[in-house]
Amino acid sequence: MRSNVSSPSIFVTIVLGAWLSGPVVAQPSSASGKVIDARDGTPLIGVHIISFSNWRTGTTTNAEGIFTLDMGQFGSADTLIVQYVGYGEKLVTLSQLQQNATVKLEPKTQSMEQVTINAERIIAEEFVVKKISKLDIYKNPSAKADPLLAVNAMPSSTTVDETASVSFRGSSPAETGIFFNHVPTYDAVRFAQLTGIGTFSFFNTEMIGSLYVFPGNPPLEYGNTSSGLIAIETSNTIVEKNRTSLSLSLANLGVNHQQRINDKQSIMVYGNFQPSGPLRALNRVSLERIKRFETRETGVHYINQLAPGLSLKSFHYVLSERYTFDFRAPTFGGDFLQEKKRTFHVVNLMKRTKKGAIGINGGFNASQTELGYSRFTYRIGNTDSYGSVTYTVAKKRAGWKAGVAYDDRLQKFFGLVPEFQYAFGETAPAMNVASVTGRKILDAFASYKYTPSKLLAFGWALRKNIPLAGQSHTLSHQSSVSIQVNKKNRFTVGSGTFHQLALLQGEGVSKIKSQQVAVDHSLSAGRLSAANAVFFKKIEKKETAARVLGIESYWSYKLAEKWLADISYTGIEATEKENGNTKKAIYDLDFFIRGGAQWSNRGWTVGCRYIFRQGTWFYPVVGSTYNNRFDVFEPLTSPLQSRQPAYNLIDLSFSKLLPLPKDDGLVLFASVSNIADFKNVRDRAYSADYSSFENELFNRRTIYAGLMWVIQ
């Protein structure tokens, strides 16, 4: 069952997410150094210099032991890990490197296994369309430093609201898979309403090691996903240096601490408290309908090298949130209250063997939500349990991965709900609803990749369910081919058929079958880079069939050492057919344009993002009939669809790094969302008899500011 109560939560998107717009540290355009043996000064060749905050970003020394860093890649890392086989690891801050460009390494016999925990290999990694680094998230003004909002800033995202619920290439967010350390997270957003739409994610960007985005043809080594996938991995590096960061802003007080326990263990602990008073005081007009919000969260991330070749990672998270806003409907106006408590746990165990690796992944999630307005109250309880075992073999030219997974979801829905969706008043008819819905999935998969050369790669995968409780047999399959045409251009063609059992809040289990094909092109030519795609989908669920045909194009250019600009275009033709009637889908858009620019100089970083898209389709109300029994007007909708006005948005963000003694750092930041104060229409709010209406708007101009103090 759906309820039209999500309006004011849209206002919270920037409000509650803004505190996360943490440090975006600007550095000089490049930096150079030399690595030598501390004993005799001999230059060391092939030394790895890795970003502390993103271990996938780095460089190596040349034959003279010299290395050069592109600060456009490292940005806010501020600390480099210098690693060389047979030598002790060393951490060097960027400020130290600028003062002394020579790094001396001491010989050491300690194994590198004690430095890095190996992650479970993704066989489909070569077919990833986009990898987002921690720095990419921080540098994007539209992301508000939130991983899912950063994904929503991609051209492949067709999300038509201002939330963290991700739609890929014309499919609904319910079809998007989100995996955290190889465990599915079906409740990854905060302040989620009955529709499942939430303001931003519960993922802490600071602990992210990698983020993979599959906008189409999601790899079948992840299960129960029909259209697009987001795979988030926490850091695998054992902390070498303790570090604490404190954040203070208009709506947040937070602390993050990373502690090295010993050579084989480290832990990261963070906590945040979000009050609403200061932010509401500064943004009275834009947040006039938000009466109060408050969240408390705590997370713990632990890694341990149990033995040579055996590693453990675990993540534990607890959240408590509540908010109150002014809810307006034709038959009711007043407070809407929501409270939610949730706990989330993930454990990963990996054992390397002579030929490959065995991965064991487990997860548990439990949440309890209470909602209330007028005379109506809802209680929703979700319990999710997951376990999987995988075996991976990766050779020089070929690799394969196989495994089995068990996924169990249970939802309890209780409450007094409106009998009619147009009658919300205190005297409106109501009915008691009590339902318990569950679904269990037991399936197995096998995927194979073959790379005959650096220019060519093939991939195939199958996923077969083992029917439980009267389920029907399903077989998902996919194939991909990637061709490097020349040094600048690569093409990837992917196709597949996918099956999903989605448990929607208040609506039960939805069976989804998706057939799709996509052709992606990537270009890298010096300062210019591009990503283009054409795609087609056929989606079947319950009594609805949808067809999606789309095109997307993204271009990025580094104008100068201090400037970076990009622009993208997405166009989609999407239709839905139900009971013989065909209509335009909400994601049917002739144009969806994004653009942005960033300038960095002397510790300053200024970013700007722009969005311009066509309005969404809706059925307008053209009249009403009076219901004598319940003393309420029932709306009559037009059989013809209309479009909302076009959507415009400009966001600005600013940050300034202030170096402090002992390599500490203070970052001041500010952001202005919707700086032009565009009155973007989200929906219509009708009068009691539906004779007139006012436009419900997305976020108005919202100002946010704060600071973060990093203590080494």
mmCIF file of N, CA, C and O in Angstrom, residues 266-308:
data_model
loop_
_atom_site.group_PDB
_atom_site.id
_atom_site.type_symbol
_atom_site.label_atom_id
_atom_site.label_comp_id
_atom_site.label_asym_id
_atom_site.label_seq_id
_atom_site.Cartn_x
_atom_site.Cartn_y
_atom_site.Cartn_z
ATOM 1 N N SER A 266 43.125 -3.642 12.867
ATOM 2 C CA SER A 266 42.815 -2.228 13.041
ATOM 3 C C SER A 266 41.303 -2.070 13.107
ATOM 4 O O SER A 266 40.548 -2.960 12.682
ATOM 5 N N ILE A 267 40.876 -0.939 13.634
ATOM 6 C CA ILE A 267 39.450 -0.700 13.834
ATOM 7 C C ILE A 267 39.135 0.763 13.529
ATOM 8 O O ILE A 267 39.977 1.647 13.720
ATOM 9 N N MET A 268 37.948 0.990 13.009
ATOM 10 C CA MET A 268 37.457 2.340 12.762
ATOM 11 C C MET A 268 36.106 2.472 13.442
ATOM 12 O O MET A 268 35.228 1.627 13.281
ATOM 13 N N VAL A 269 35.931 3.534 14.227
ATOM 14 C CA VAL A 269 34.683 3.780 14.945
ATOM 15 C C VAL A 269 34.221 5.195 14.639
ATOM 16 O O VAL A 269 35.033 6.129 14.629
ATOM 17 N N TYR A 270 32.942 5.347 14.352
ATOM 18 C CA TYR A 270 32.421 6.695 14.122
ATOM 19 C C TYR A 270 31.044 6.837 14.748
ATOM 20 O O TYR A 270 30.321 5.862 14.969
ATOM 21 N N GLY A 271 30.691 8.060 15.062
ATOM 22 C CA GLY A 271 29.389 8.367 15.618
ATOM 23 C C GLY A 271 28.957 9.755 15.211
ATOM 24 O O GLY A 271 29.797 10.659 15.045
ATOM 25 N N ASN A 272 27.663 9.949 15.021
ATOM 26 C CA ASN A 272 27.135 11.249 14.619
ATOM 27 C C ASN A 272 25.819 11.532 15.322
ATOM 28 O O ASN A 272 25.008 10.626 15.534
ATOM 29 N N PHE A 273 25.633 12.792 15.653
ATOM 30 C CA PHE A 273 24.363 13.271 16.201
ATOM 31 C C PHE A 273 23.919 14.456 15.362
ATOM 32 O O PHE A 273 24.699 15.381 15.112
ATOM 33 N N GLN A 274 22.661 14.425 14.906
ATOM 34 C CA GLN A 274 22.149 15.477 14.033
ATOM 35 C C GLN A 274 20.931 16.153 14.659
ATOM 36 O O GLN A 274 19.847 15.575 14.663
ATOM 37 N N PRO A 275 21.091 17.382 15.157
ATOM 38 C CA PRO A 275 19.934 18.167 15.595
ATOM 39 C C PRO A 275 19.464 19.073 14.462
ATOM 40 O O PRO A 275 20.171 19.279 13.479
ATOM 41 N N SER A 276 18.279 19.632 14.590
ATOM 42 C CA SER A 276 17.716 20.430 13.500
ATOM 43 C C SER A 276 17.687 21.926 13.776
ATOM 44 O O SER A 276 17.522 22.718 12.845
ATOM 45 N N GLY A 277 17.848 22.346 15.050
ATOM 46 C CA GLY A 277 17.649 23.740 15.405
ATOM 47 C C GLY A 277 18.455 24.750 14.618
ATOM 48 O O GLY A 277 17.883 25.653 13.975
ATOM 49 N N PRO A 278 19.817 24.696 14.617
ATOM 50 C CA PRO A 278 20.604 25.716 13.915
ATOM 51 C C PRO A 278 20.315 25.786 12.420
ATOM 52 O O PRO A 278 20.230 26.885 11.849
ATOM 53 N N LEU A 279 20.156 24.651 11.780
ATOM 54 C CA LEU A 279 19.913 24.650 10.343
ATOM 55 C C LEU A 279 18.555 25.257 10.008
ATOM 56 O O LEU A 279 18.414 26.027 9.059
ATOM 57 N N ARG A 280 17.541 24.913 10.766
ATOM 58 C CA ARG A 280 16.209 25.468 10.532
ATOM 59 C C ARG A 280 16.197 26.969 10.782
ATOM 60 O O ARG A 280 15.508 27.722 10.093
ATOM 61 N N ALA A 281 16.975 27.430 11.754
ATOM 62 C CA ALA A 281 17.028 28.860 12.042
ATOM 63 C C ALA A 281 17.619 29.649 10.887
ATOM 64 O O ALA A 281 17.184 30.777 10.609
ATOM 65 N N LEU A 282 18.609 29.062 10.177
ATOM 66 C CA LEU A 282 19.248 29.756 9.057
ATOM 67 C C LEU A 282 18.434 29.653 7.775
ATOM 68 O O LEU A 282 18.550 30.508 6.893
ATOM 69 N N ASN A 283 17.590 28.631 7.656
ATOM 70 C CA ASN A 283 16.830 28.398 6.423
ATOM 71 C C ASN A 283 15.323 28.325 6.726
ATOM 72 O O ASN A 283 14.655 27.339 6.435
ATOM 73 N N ARG A 284 14.798 29.381 7.328
ATOM 74 C CA ARG A 284 13.401 29.369 7.758
ATOM 75 C C ARG A 284 12.431 29.240 6.589
ATOM 76 O O ARG A 284 11.409 28.553 6.687
ATOM 77 N N VAL A 285 12.716 29.892 5.491
ATOM 78 C CA VAL A 285 11.799 29.857 4.351
ATOM 79 C C VAL A 285 11.836 28.498 3.669
ATOM 80 O O VAL A 285 10.801 27.869 3.428
ATOM 81 N N SER A 286 13.022 28.019 3.346
ATOM 82 C CA SER A 286 13.137 26.756 2.608
ATOM 83 C C SER A 286 12.732 25.553 3.451
ATOM 84 O O SER A 286 12.306 24.533 2.916
ATOM 85 N N LEU A 287 12.845 25.675 4.791
ATOM 86 C CA LEU A 287 12.527 24.547 5.665
ATOM 87 C C LEU A 287 11.317 24.835 6.549
ATOM 88 O O LEU A 287 11.193 24.279 7.642
ATOM 89 N N GLU A 288 10.422 25.666 6.062
ATOM 90 C CA GLU A 288 9.289 26.067 6.892
ATOM 91 C C GLU A 288 8.386 24.899 7.275
ATOM 92 O O GLU A 288 7.707 24.933 8.302
ATOM 93 N N ARG A 289 8.343 23.844 6.473
ATOM 94 C CA ARG A 289 7.467 22.712 6.770
ATOM 95 C C ARG A 289 8.160 21.621 7.570
ATOM 96 O O ARG A 289 7.535 20.661 7.980
ATOM 97 N N ILE A 290 9.455 21.766 7.794
ATOM 98 C CA ILE A 290 10.174 20.820 8.641
ATOM 99 C C ILE A 290 10.117 21.335 10.073
ATOM 100 O O ILE A 290 10.673 22.371 10.400
ATOM 101 N N LYS A 291 9.463 20.615 10.941
ATOM 102 C CA LYS A 291 9.329 21.045 12.326
ATOM 103 C C LYS A 291 10.464 20.540 13.207
ATOM 104 O O LYS A 291 10.877 21.208 14.146
ATOM 105 N N ARG A 292 10.959 19.358 12.899
ATOM 106 C CA ARG A 292 12.039 18.808 13.704
ATOM 107 C C ARG A 292 12.603 17.568 13.040
ATOM 108 O O ARG A 292 11.867 16.818 12.400
ATOM 109 N N PHE A 293 13.912 17.362 13.172
ATOM 110 C CA PHE A 293 14.515 16.088 12.801
ATOM 111 C C PHE A 293 15.676 15.817 13.740
ATOM 112 O O PHE A 293 16.273 16.738 14.298
ATOM 113 N N GLU A 294 15.986 14.553 13.910
ATOM 114 C CA GLU A 294 17.058 14.164 14.821
ATOM 115 C C GLU A 294 17.500 12.750 14.491
ATOM 116 O O GLU A 294 16.682 11.862 14.296
ATOM 117 N N THR A 295 18.802 12.551 14.391
ATOM 118 C CA THR A 295 19.342 11.213 14.156
ATOM 119 C C THR A 295 20.541 10.964 15.059
ATOM 120 O O THR A 295 21.277 11.884 15.417
ATOM 121 N N ARG A 296 20.721 9.703 15.400
ATOM 122 C CA ARG A 296 21.903 9.234 16.124
ATOM 123 C C ARG A 296 22.380 7.962 15.433
ATOM 124 O O ARG A 296 21.578 7.062 15.187
ATOM 125 N N GLU A 297 23.665 7.894 15.132
ATOM 126 C CA GLU A 297 24.200 6.708 14.465
ATOM 127 C C GLU A 297 25.585 6.382 14.991
ATOM 128 O O GLU A 297 26.343 7.264 15.387
ATOM 129 N N THR A 298 25.898 5.089 14.972
ATOM 130 C CA THR A 298 27.206 4.599 15.385
ATOM 131 C C THR A 298 27.609 3.450 14.468
ATOM 132 O O THR A 298 26.783 2.588 14.146
ATOM 133 N N GLY A 299 28.856 3.447 14.035
ATOM 134 C CA GLY A 299 29.356 2.382 13.175
ATOM 135 C C GLY A 299 30.733 1.919 13.611
ATOM 136 O O GLY A 299 31.539 2.722 14.116
ATOM 137 N N VAL A 300 31.013 0.633 13.432
ATOM 138 C CA VAL A 300 32.314 0.056 13.763
ATOM 139 C C VAL A 300 32.768 -0.823 12.610
ATOM 140 O O VAL A 300 32.021 -1.713 12.161
ATOM 141 N N HIS A 301 33.981 -0.581 12.113
ATOM 142 C CA HIS A 301 34.562 -1.390 11.041
ATOM 143 C C HIS A 301 35.865 -2.002 11.541
ATOM 144 O O HIS A 301 36.765 -1.288 11.999
ATOM 145 N N TYR A 302 35.976 -3.331 11.466
ATOM 146 C CA TYR A 302 37.113 -4.053 12.038
ATOM 147 C C TYR A 302 37.710 -4.979 10.993
ATOM 148 O O TYR A 302 36.980 -5.660 10.254
ATOM 149 N N ILE A 303 39.041 -5.014 10.894
ATOM 150 C CA ILE A 303 39.711 -5.935 9.979
ATOM 151 C C ILE A 303 40.825 -6.654 10.730
ATOM 152 O O ILE A 303 41.470 -6.093 11.619
ATOM 153 N N ASN A 304 41.045 -7.919 10.347
ATOM 154 C CA ASN A 304 42.008 -8.755 11.065
ATOM 155 C C ASN A 304 42.612 -9.773 10.104
ATOM 156 O O ASN A 304 41.897 -10.500 9.414
ATOM 157 N N GLN A 305 43.950 -9.793 10.052
ATOM 158 C CA GLN A 305 44.662 -10.833 9.319
ATOM 159 C C GLN A 305 44.850 -11.992 10.286
ATOM 160 O O GLN A 305 45.819 -12.057 11.050
ATOM 161 N N LEU A 306 43.877 -12.918 10.310
ATOM 162 C CA LEU A 306 43.869 -13.989 11.300
ATOM 163 C C LEU A 306 45.088 -14.890 11.183
ATOM 164 O O LEU A 306 45.648 -15.342 12.186
ATOM 165 N N ALA A 307 45.489 -15.170 9.947
ATOM 166 C CA ALA A 307 46.629 -16.046 9.684
ATOM 167 C C ALA A 307 47.055 -15.794 8.242
ATOM 168 O O ALA A 307 46.331 -15.146 7.475
ATOM 169 N N PRO A 308 48.218 -16.265 7.847
ATOM 170 C CA PRO A 308 48.616 -16.097 6.450
ATOM 171 C C PRO A 308 47.564 -16.667 5.504
ATOM 172 O O PRO A 308 47.207 -17.842 5.578
#
